């Protein structure tokens, strides 16, 4: 075995010994309490119908985009969709990327220059972290949602300053104090970047997100809205000024050096937004969240306070979290354990996602099974 193969094998073995080896699996059909398909759009027959009808209006339909947006891959429908989404979110402009990961690495790495400062909440998504790593800026983190620590870092920051937060945190499900952070950003002339991946469809009028729910559209430098969660599609948009859009078209490498999304993907995204505009799902999803929380009330089950679709059950080690997930799966409930290093060591957990299509009885069954599990 050559040295590279030896290296690979030893890294995998180390993970296996710790019980944290990641493997791909396709599970049998269980009741979904783990996917990000919060509104059931990924499985929606209505979305398929609207999307198919929209596609028939595209005259020069091709199976693939055939190149980067800057070469052959651009389509007027994509640009119209970008502007329609920007209008929906009360933003001046928007630029679609092939995924949320691409959007975050492209945005952060192209913006922040040597001598600039990035200050990020310690719990931000890996894609934002990787974007910061790819930049040459000075990087700092602050304790989760800790305004004092953020302000201390702001006081000593240099150059253009970018603050990275999520409106709803992907693994904890809690809110960022965006209004307060936004005030600090104004005070210190920092630029606030908010990832709304887990807020779209759930919060704000017509599910437009937390920034709009708080009326902060004008105060946020850039928003990232992803289409792979509540929208049930794939891709993401960066919302901001027209200048920012033009800048990203020129400098964001994950936008420039990749084949554009195929037009059928864009029609699905466009159609999913048509569904958000037609129906406000936020009250219906709120009912599911309230039901789950009310059933869990007065139990000793350790959780992180959350009013979003993302709920947690905390364990302090890998084995207990894995065993809990396996037990629930054996009862027909698709709940997954989230292990370190995705979350901090000792903060392993079940990540329970609530959906519009989860019946009240399924949620009751889940909580009954959770009550039977062992907690320290
Ligand atoms: C907060 C957050 N941002 C960005 C992403 C990446 O989005 P995508 O899955 O579209 O690459 C995710 C999803 O994993 C996420 O949870």
Short mmCIF file of C-alpha atoms and ligand atoms in Angstrom, two decimals:
data_model
loop_
_atom_site.label_atom_id
_atom_site.label_comp_id
_atom_site.label_asym_id
_atom_site.label_seq_id
_atom_site.Cartn_x
_atom_site.Cartn_y
_atom_site.Cartn_z
CA UNK A 1 0.00 0.00 0.00
CA UNK A 2 1.46 3.40 -0.88
CA UNK A 3 1.74 6.23 1.69
CA UNK A 4 -1.40 8.03 0.52
CA UNK A 5 -3.47 4.83 0.78
CA UNK A 6 -2.00 4.17 4.25
CA UNK A 7 -2.96 7.69 5.31
CA UNK A 8 -6.53 7.23 4.06
CA UNK A 9 -6.91 3.89 5.79
CA UNK A 10 -5.57 5.13 9.11
CA UNK A 11 -7.88 8.19 9.13
CA UNK A 12 -10.89 5.99 8.41
CA UNK A 13 -9.83 3.50 11.06
CA UNK A 14 -9.48 6.26 13.67
CA UNK A 15 -13.02 7.40 12.92
CA UNK A 16 -14.38 3.84 13.05
CA UNK A 17 -12.69 3.28 16.43
CA UNK A 18 -14.38 6.41 17.82
CA UNK A 19 -17.73 5.29 16.38
CA UNK A 20 -18.01 8.39 14.18
CA UNK A 21 -17.32 6.94 10.73
CA UNK A 22 -19.64 8.63 8.22
CA UNK A 23 -21.32 6.25 5.77
CA UNK A 24 -23.90 6.73 3.04
CA UNK A 25 -27.13 4.81 3.51
CA UNK A 26 -30.52 4.69 1.88
CA UNK A 27 -32.98 3.87 4.63
CA UNK A 28 -36.30 2.14 4.06
CA UNK A 29 -39.34 4.40 4.15
CA UNK A 30 -39.83 5.50 7.73
CA UNK A 31 -41.78 8.47 9.07
CA UNK A 32 -39.58 11.42 8.12
CA UNK A 33 -38.41 13.39 11.16
CA UNK A 34 -34.96 14.14 9.76
CA UNK A 35 -35.06 15.74 6.31
CA UNK A 36 -35.06 19.50 5.67
CA UNK A 37 -38.20 19.15 3.53
CA UNK A 38 -40.10 21.18 6.14
CA UNK A 39 -43.12 22.04 3.95
CA UNK A 40 -43.16 18.80 1.96
CA UNK A 41 -42.36 20.63 -1.29
CA UNK A 42 -39.82 17.97 -2.35
CA UNK A 43 -42.65 15.43 -2.46
CA UNK A 44 -45.36 17.85 -3.65
CA UNK A 45 -47.41 16.74 -6.67
CA UNK A 46 -48.62 20.35 -7.01
CA UNK A 47 -45.04 21.60 -7.33
CA UNK A 48 -44.33 18.96 -10.00
CA UNK A 49 -47.41 20.11 -11.94
CA UNK A 50 -46.63 23.84 -11.73
CA UNK A 51 -43.00 23.20 -12.59
CA UNK A 52 -43.88 21.04 -15.64
CA UNK A 53 -46.29 23.75 -16.86
CA UNK A 54 -43.67 26.47 -16.38
CA UNK A 55 -41.12 24.41 -18.28
CA UNK A 56 -43.39 24.22 -21.35
CA UNK A 57 -43.12 28.03 -21.59
CA UNK A 58 -39.34 27.82 -22.07
CA UNK A 59 -38.83 27.80 -25.81
CA UNK A 60 -35.15 26.81 -26.01
CA UNK A 61 -35.28 24.14 -23.31
CA UNK A 62 -32.08 22.10 -22.95
CA UNK A 63 -31.40 19.22 -20.51
CA UNK A 64 -28.25 20.87 -19.26
CA UNK A 65 -27.03 24.48 -19.06
CA UNK A 66 -23.97 23.65 -21.25
CA UNK A 67 -21.61 26.08 -19.53
CA UNK A 68 -20.98 28.69 -16.88
CA UNK A 69 -23.48 31.56 -16.55
CA UNK A 70 -20.79 33.84 -18.00
CA UNK A 71 -20.50 31.70 -21.16
CA UNK A 72 -23.39 29.63 -22.58
CA UNK A 73 -25.14 28.82 -19.29
CA UNK A 74 -27.18 31.98 -18.76
CA UNK A 75 -30.90 32.13 -19.58
CA UNK A 76 -33.27 35.09 -19.46
CA UNK A 77 -35.65 32.96 -17.33
CA UNK A 78 -32.91 32.55 -14.71
CA UNK A 79 -32.40 36.32 -14.55
CA UNK A 80 -36.17 36.91 -14.36
CA UNK A 81 -36.39 34.34 -11.57
CA UNK A 82 -33.55 36.04 -9.69
CA UNK A 83 -35.31 39.39 -9.86
CA UNK A 84 -38.67 37.87 -8.86
CA UNK A 85 -37.06 36.23 -5.83
CA UNK A 86 -35.28 39.49 -4.92
CA UNK A 87 -38.64 41.33 -5.13
CA UNK A 88 -40.31 38.70 -2.94
CA UNK A 89 -37.59 39.25 -0.33
CA UNK A 90 -37.61 43.08 -0.63
CA UNK A 91 -34.02 43.07 -1.88
CA UNK A 92 -32.61 45.13 -4.73
CA UNK A 93 -31.05 42.15 -6.52
CA UNK A 94 -30.15 38.49 -6.24
CA UNK A 95 -27.71 36.01 -7.79
CA UNK A 96 -28.43 32.28 -7.92
CA UNK A 97 -25.68 29.81 -7.05
CA UNK A 98 -25.76 26.04 -7.59
CA UNK A 99 -26.00 25.35 -3.84
CA UNK A 100 -25.96 27.09 -0.49
CA UNK A 101 -22.43 25.81 -0.04
CA UNK A 102 -21.36 27.46 -3.30
CA UNK A 103 -23.16 30.69 -2.40
CA UNK A 104 -21.46 30.98 0.97
CA UNK A 105 -17.93 30.15 -0.15
CA UNK A 106 -18.29 32.43 -3.18
CA UNK A 107 -19.72 35.37 -1.27
CA UNK A 108 -17.41 35.37 1.74
CA UNK A 109 -14.17 34.44 0.01
CA UNK A 110 -14.58 37.05 -2.74
CA UNK A 111 -15.63 39.90 -0.43
CA UNK A 112 -13.25 39.78 2.49
CA UNK A 113 -9.72 40.88 1.56
CA UNK A 114 -6.37 40.81 3.36
CA UNK A 115 -6.60 43.40 6.17
CA UNK A 116 -10.39 42.99 6.49
CA UNK A 117 -12.08 41.26 9.42
CA UNK A 118 -14.63 38.44 9.56
CA UNK A 119 -16.39 37.87 12.89
CA UNK A 120 -18.59 34.78 13.00
CA UNK A 121 -20.90 33.18 15.51
CA UNK A 122 -19.19 29.99 16.70
CA UNK A 123 -22.10 27.86 15.44
CA UNK A 124 -22.27 29.01 11.83
CA UNK A 125 -22.53 26.44 9.05
CA UNK A 126 -19.40 24.82 7.57
CA UNK A 127 -20.00 26.58 4.24
CA UNK A 128 -19.62 30.00 5.87
CA UNK A 129 -16.55 28.82 7.77
CA UNK A 130 -15.01 27.51 4.54
CA UNK A 131 -15.77 30.80 2.77
CA UNK A 132 -13.95 32.66 5.55
CA UNK A 133 -11.05 30.21 5.39
CA UNK A 134 -10.68 30.77 1.66
CA UNK A 135 -10.40 34.52 2.19
CA UNK A 136 -7.22 36.22 3.39
CA UNK A 137 -9.05 38.26 6.02
CA UNK A 138 -8.49 38.18 9.80
CA UNK A 139 -10.97 35.73 11.30
CA UNK A 140 -12.57 35.70 14.75
CA UNK A 141 -15.50 33.89 16.33
CA UNK A 142 -17.78 34.95 19.16
CA UNK A 143 -19.66 32.71 21.60
CA UNK A 144 -23.03 31.68 20.26
CA UNK A 145 -25.42 34.66 20.33
CA UNK A 146 -23.15 36.51 22.82
CA UNK A 147 -23.51 40.24 22.09
CA UNK A 148 -20.84 41.32 24.59
CA UNK A 149 -18.23 39.10 23.02
CA UNK A 150 -19.24 40.25 19.55
CA UNK A 151 -18.91 43.89 20.60
CA UNK A 152 -15.48 43.24 22.14
CA UNK A 153 -14.32 41.79 18.81
CA UNK A 154 -15.93 44.64 16.85
CA UNK A 155 -13.99 47.20 18.90
CA UNK A 156 -10.64 45.84 17.70
CA UNK A 157 -11.63 44.93 14.15
CA UNK A 158 -9.81 46.39 11.15
CA UNK A 159 -10.59 47.05 7.48
CA UNK A 160 -14.01 46.19 6.12
CA UNK A 161 -15.79 44.14 8.74
CA UNK A 162 -18.20 41.27 7.97
CA UNK A 163 -20.35 39.61 10.63
CA UNK A 164 -21.62 36.10 9.82
CA UNK A 165 -24.73 34.68 11.46
CA UNK A 166 -27.66 32.40 10.69
CA UNK A 167 -31.20 33.57 11.41
CA UNK A 168 -32.11 30.02 12.54
CA UNK A 169 -29.14 27.87 13.49
CA UNK A 170 -29.06 24.62 11.55
CA UNK A 171 -28.12 22.29 14.40
CA UNK A 172 -29.63 24.09 17.44
CA UNK A 173 -32.77 25.48 15.79
CA UNK A 174 -32.63 28.72 17.80
CA UNK A 175 -32.80 32.34 16.60
CA UNK A 176 -29.94 34.82 16.35
CA UNK A 177 -30.67 38.16 18.06
CA UNK A 178 -30.57 39.86 14.64
CA UNK A 179 -32.05 43.20 15.71
CA UNK A 180 -29.42 43.67 18.41
CA UNK A 181 -26.58 42.42 16.19
CA UNK A 182 -27.76 44.75 13.44
CA UNK A 183 -27.63 47.72 15.87
CA UNK A 184 -24.04 46.82 16.81
CA UNK A 185 -23.15 46.55 13.13
CA UNK A 186 -24.49 50.06 12.54
CA UNK A 187 -22.59 51.41 15.52
CA UNK A 188 -19.28 49.89 14.34
CA UNK A 189 -19.96 50.24 10.59
CA UNK A 190 -19.78 46.49 10.09
CA UNK A 191 -21.61 44.56 7.37
CA UNK A 192 -24.10 41.95 8.51
CA UNK A 193 -24.47 38.74 6.49
CA UNK A 194 -27.39 36.50 7.43
CA UNK A 195 -27.86 32.91 6.27
CA UNK A 196 -31.61 32.22 6.15
CA UNK A 197 -31.35 28.56 5.04
CA UNK A 198 -33.65 27.28 7.80
CA UNK A 199 -35.96 30.28 8.03
CA UNK A 200 -37.35 30.39 4.48
CA UNK A 201 -40.91 29.08 4.40
CA UNK A 202 -41.18 28.95 8.19
CA UNK A 203 -40.99 32.55 9.45
CA UNK A 204 -42.08 35.93 8.10
CA UNK A 205 -44.99 36.85 5.88
CA UNK A 206 -45.48 34.10 3.22
CA UNK A 207 -42.43 32.40 4.76
CA UNK A 208 -40.12 35.15 3.55
CA UNK A 209 -37.67 34.67 6.46
CA UNK A 210 -36.68 36.19 9.77
CA UNK A 211 -35.02 39.31 8.36
CA UNK A 212 -38.33 40.33 6.79
CA UNK A 213 -40.29 39.25 9.87
CA UNK A 214 -38.20 41.79 11.81
CA UNK A 215 -38.39 44.46 9.08
CA UNK A 216 -34.59 44.55 8.79
CA UNK A 217 -34.24 44.16 5.01
CA UNK A 218 -32.56 47.56 4.64
CA UNK A 219 -30.04 46.93 7.44
CA UNK A 220 -28.59 43.66 6.21
CA UNK A 221 -25.65 43.74 3.83
CA UNK A 222 -26.39 40.31 2.31
CA UNK A 223 -28.77 37.42 2.87
CA UNK A 224 -28.28 33.84 1.72
CA UNK A 225 -31.50 31.96 1.05
CA UNK A 226 -31.16 28.29 0.14
CA UNK A 227 -33.64 26.29 -1.93
CA UNK A 228 -32.76 22.80 -0.66
CA UNK A 229 -34.64 23.01 2.64
CA UNK A 230 -38.27 24.22 2.88
CA UNK A 231 -38.40 24.86 -0.88
CA UNK A 232 -37.65 21.18 -1.58
CA UNK A 233 -35.41 22.07 -4.56
CA UNK A 234 -31.69 22.73 -4.88
CA UNK A 235 -29.52 25.85 -5.12
CA UNK A 236 -29.41 29.20 -3.33
CA UNK A 237 -29.57 32.93 -3.88
CA UNK A 238 -27.46 35.75 -2.47
CA UNK A 239 -29.66 38.83 -1.92
CA UNK A 240 -28.22 42.34 -1.72
CA UNK A 241 -27.55 45.42 -3.83
CA UNK A 242 -27.19 45.46 -7.63
CA UNK A 243 -23.54 46.36 -7.06
CA UNK A 244 -23.05 43.30 -4.89
CA UNK A 245 -24.62 41.12 -7.62
CA UNK A 246 -22.29 42.57 -10.24
CA UNK A 247 -19.33 42.11 -7.91
CA UNK A 248 -20.16 38.42 -7.37
CA UNK A 249 -20.58 37.86 -11.13
CA UNK A 250 -17.02 39.19 -11.49
CA UNK A 251 -15.24 37.78 -8.45
CA UNK A 252 -17.10 34.84 -6.85
CA UNK A 253 -15.17 31.81 -8.09
CA UNK A 254 -17.88 29.28 -7.15
CA UNK A 255 -20.22 31.24 -9.46
CA UNK A 256 -17.79 31.77 -12.31
CA UNK A 257 -16.03 28.44 -12.64
CA UNK A 258 -18.94 26.01 -12.65
CA UNK A 259 -21.64 24.85 -15.05
CA UNK A 260 -24.90 26.69 -14.38
CA UNK A 261 -27.91 24.84 -12.95
CA UNK A 262 -30.12 23.29 -15.66
CA UNK A 263 -33.22 25.27 -16.59
CA UNK A 264 -35.57 22.59 -15.18
CA UNK A 265 -33.96 23.20 -11.81
CA UNK A 266 -34.62 26.95 -12.15
CA UNK A 267 -38.26 26.36 -13.15
CA UNK A 268 -38.75 24.21 -10.05
CA UNK A 269 -37.31 26.98 -7.86
CA UNK A 270 -39.50 29.58 -9.61
CA UNK A 271 -42.57 27.34 -9.15
CA UNK A 272 -41.80 26.72 -5.46
CA UNK A 273 -41.77 30.51 -4.93
CA UNK A 274 -45.13 30.71 -6.75
CA UNK A 275 -46.43 28.25 -4.15
CA UNK A 276 -45.07 30.37 -1.27
CA UNK A 277 -46.77 33.43 -2.76
CA UNK A 278 -50.09 31.59 -3.22
CA UNK A 279 -50.31 30.05 0.26
CA UNK A 280 -48.94 31.18 3.61
CA UNK A 281 -47.81 27.93 5.25
CA UNK A 282 -46.36 29.55 8.36
CA UNK A 283 -49.45 29.08 10.57
CA UNK A 284 -49.77 25.41 9.59
CA UNK A 285 -46.13 24.63 10.36
CA UNK A 286 -46.36 26.63 13.59
CA UNK A 287 -49.17 24.30 14.69
CA UNK A 288 -46.87 21.27 14.28
CA UNK A 289 -44.06 22.97 16.22
CA UNK A 290 -46.44 24.02 19.01
CA UNK A 291 -47.91 20.52 19.27
CA UNK A 292 -44.46 18.91 19.55
CA UNK A 293 -43.35 21.41 22.19
CA UNK A 294 -46.54 21.11 24.23
CA UNK A 295 -46.20 17.30 24.33
CA UNK A 296 -42.59 17.61 25.45
CA UNK A 297 -43.35 20.18 28.15
CA UNK A 298 -42.79 19.03 31.75
CA UNK A 299 -40.66 16.06 30.67
CA UNK A 300 -37.02 15.74 31.72
CA UNK A 301 -35.85 15.35 28.12
CA UNK A 302 -32.82 17.65 27.63
CA UNK A 303 -33.33 20.02 24.71
CA UNK A 304 -32.16 23.37 23.34
CA UNK A 305 -34.98 25.94 23.44
CA UNK A 306 -36.27 26.36 19.90
CA UNK A 307 -39.49 27.48 18.24
CA UNK A 308 -38.36 26.44 14.76
CA UNK A 309 -38.82 23.20 12.83
CA UNK A 310 -35.41 22.07 14.16
CA UNK A 311 -35.67 20.46 17.59
CA UNK A 312 -32.95 18.72 19.56
CA UNK A 313 -32.58 16.01 22.17
CA UNK A 314 -29.16 16.31 23.75
CA UNK A 315 -26.72 13.57 24.69
CA UNK A 316 -23.18 14.02 25.90
CA UNK A 317 -21.61 11.22 23.89
CA UNK A 318 -21.64 9.52 20.51
CA UNK A 319 -22.84 6.08 21.64
CA UNK A 320 -25.97 7.21 23.50
CA UNK A 321 -27.01 9.50 20.64
CA UNK A 322 -26.51 6.70 18.08
CA UNK A 323 -28.38 4.18 20.23
CA UNK A 324 -31.31 6.58 20.69
CA UNK A 325 -31.56 7.14 16.92
CA UNK A 326 -31.41 3.39 16.23
CA UNK A 327 -34.15 2.72 18.80
CA UNK A 328 -36.44 5.31 17.19
CA UNK A 329 -35.69 3.97 13.71
CA UNK A 330 -36.61 0.46 14.86
CA UNK A 331 -40.04 1.92 15.77
CA UNK A 332 -40.47 3.28 12.23
CA UNK A 333 -39.37 6.87 13.00
CA UNK A 334 -36.60 8.34 10.87
CA UNK A 335 -34.66 10.38 13.42
CA UNK A 336 -30.91 10.85 12.96
CA UNK A 337 -28.10 11.37 15.43
CA UNK A 338 -25.75 14.30 14.81
CA UNK A 339 -22.28 13.47 16.04
CA UNK A 340 -18.99 15.30 16.54
CA UNK A 341 -17.26 16.81 14.63
CA UNK A 342 -20.46 18.13 12.98
CA UNK A 343 -21.40 19.36 16.47
CA UNK A 344 -18.98 19.90 19.36
CA UNK A 345 -17.77 16.82 21.23
CA UNK A 346 -20.08 16.19 24.18
CA UNK A 347 -22.95 17.96 22.42
CA UNK A 348 -24.08 14.99 20.35
CA UNK A 349 -27.80 14.98 19.76
CA UNK A 350 -30.86 13.83 17.95
CA UNK A 351 -31.81 16.47 15.38
CA UNK A 352 -35.57 16.23 14.97
CA UNK A 353 -37.11 18.06 12.02
CA UNK A 354 -40.83 18.74 12.02
CA UNK A 355 -42.76 18.84 8.76
CA UNK A 356 -46.14 19.92 7.51
CA UNK A 357 -46.77 16.34 6.38
CA UNK A 358 -46.09 14.84 9.83
CA UNK A 359 -49.57 14.01 11.15
CA UNK A 360 -50.43 14.97 14.73
CA UNK A 361 -50.56 11.23 15.54
CA UNK A 362 -47.03 10.74 14.19
CA UNK A 363 -45.77 13.60 16.35
CA UNK A 364 -47.53 12.10 19.40
CA UNK A 365 -45.95 8.72 18.64
CA UNK A 366 -42.50 10.35 18.35
CA UNK A 367 -42.82 12.07 21.73
CA UNK A 368 -44.12 8.86 23.36
CA UNK A 369 -41.05 7.01 22.07
CA UNK A 370 -38.74 9.84 23.17
CA UNK A 371 -40.17 9.56 26.68
CA UNK A 372 -39.20 5.88 26.81
CA UNK A 373 -35.51 6.61 26.04
CA UNK A 374 -32.90 6.89 28.79
CA UNK A 375 -31.43 10.29 29.74
CA UNK A 376 -28.64 10.96 32.24
C1 LIG B 1 -27.21 27.24 7.44
C2 LIG B 1 -26.86 26.55 6.17
N1 LIG B 1 -26.26 27.25 5.20
C3 LIG B 1 -25.92 26.68 4.03
C4 LIG B 1 -26.17 25.34 3.80
C5 LIG B 1 -25.73 24.74 2.52
O1 LIG B 1 -26.79 24.71 1.62
P1 LIG B 1 -26.83 23.63 0.46
O2 LIG B 1 -27.28 22.34 1.09
O3 LIG B 1 -27.79 24.20 -0.52
O4 LIG B 1 -25.45 23.51 -0.08
C6 LIG B 1 -26.84 24.58 4.77
C7 LIG B 1 -27.22 23.18 4.52
O5 LIG B 1 -26.58 22.24 4.70
C8 LIG B 1 -27.17 25.19 6.00
O6 LIG B 1 -27.75 24.50 6.97
#
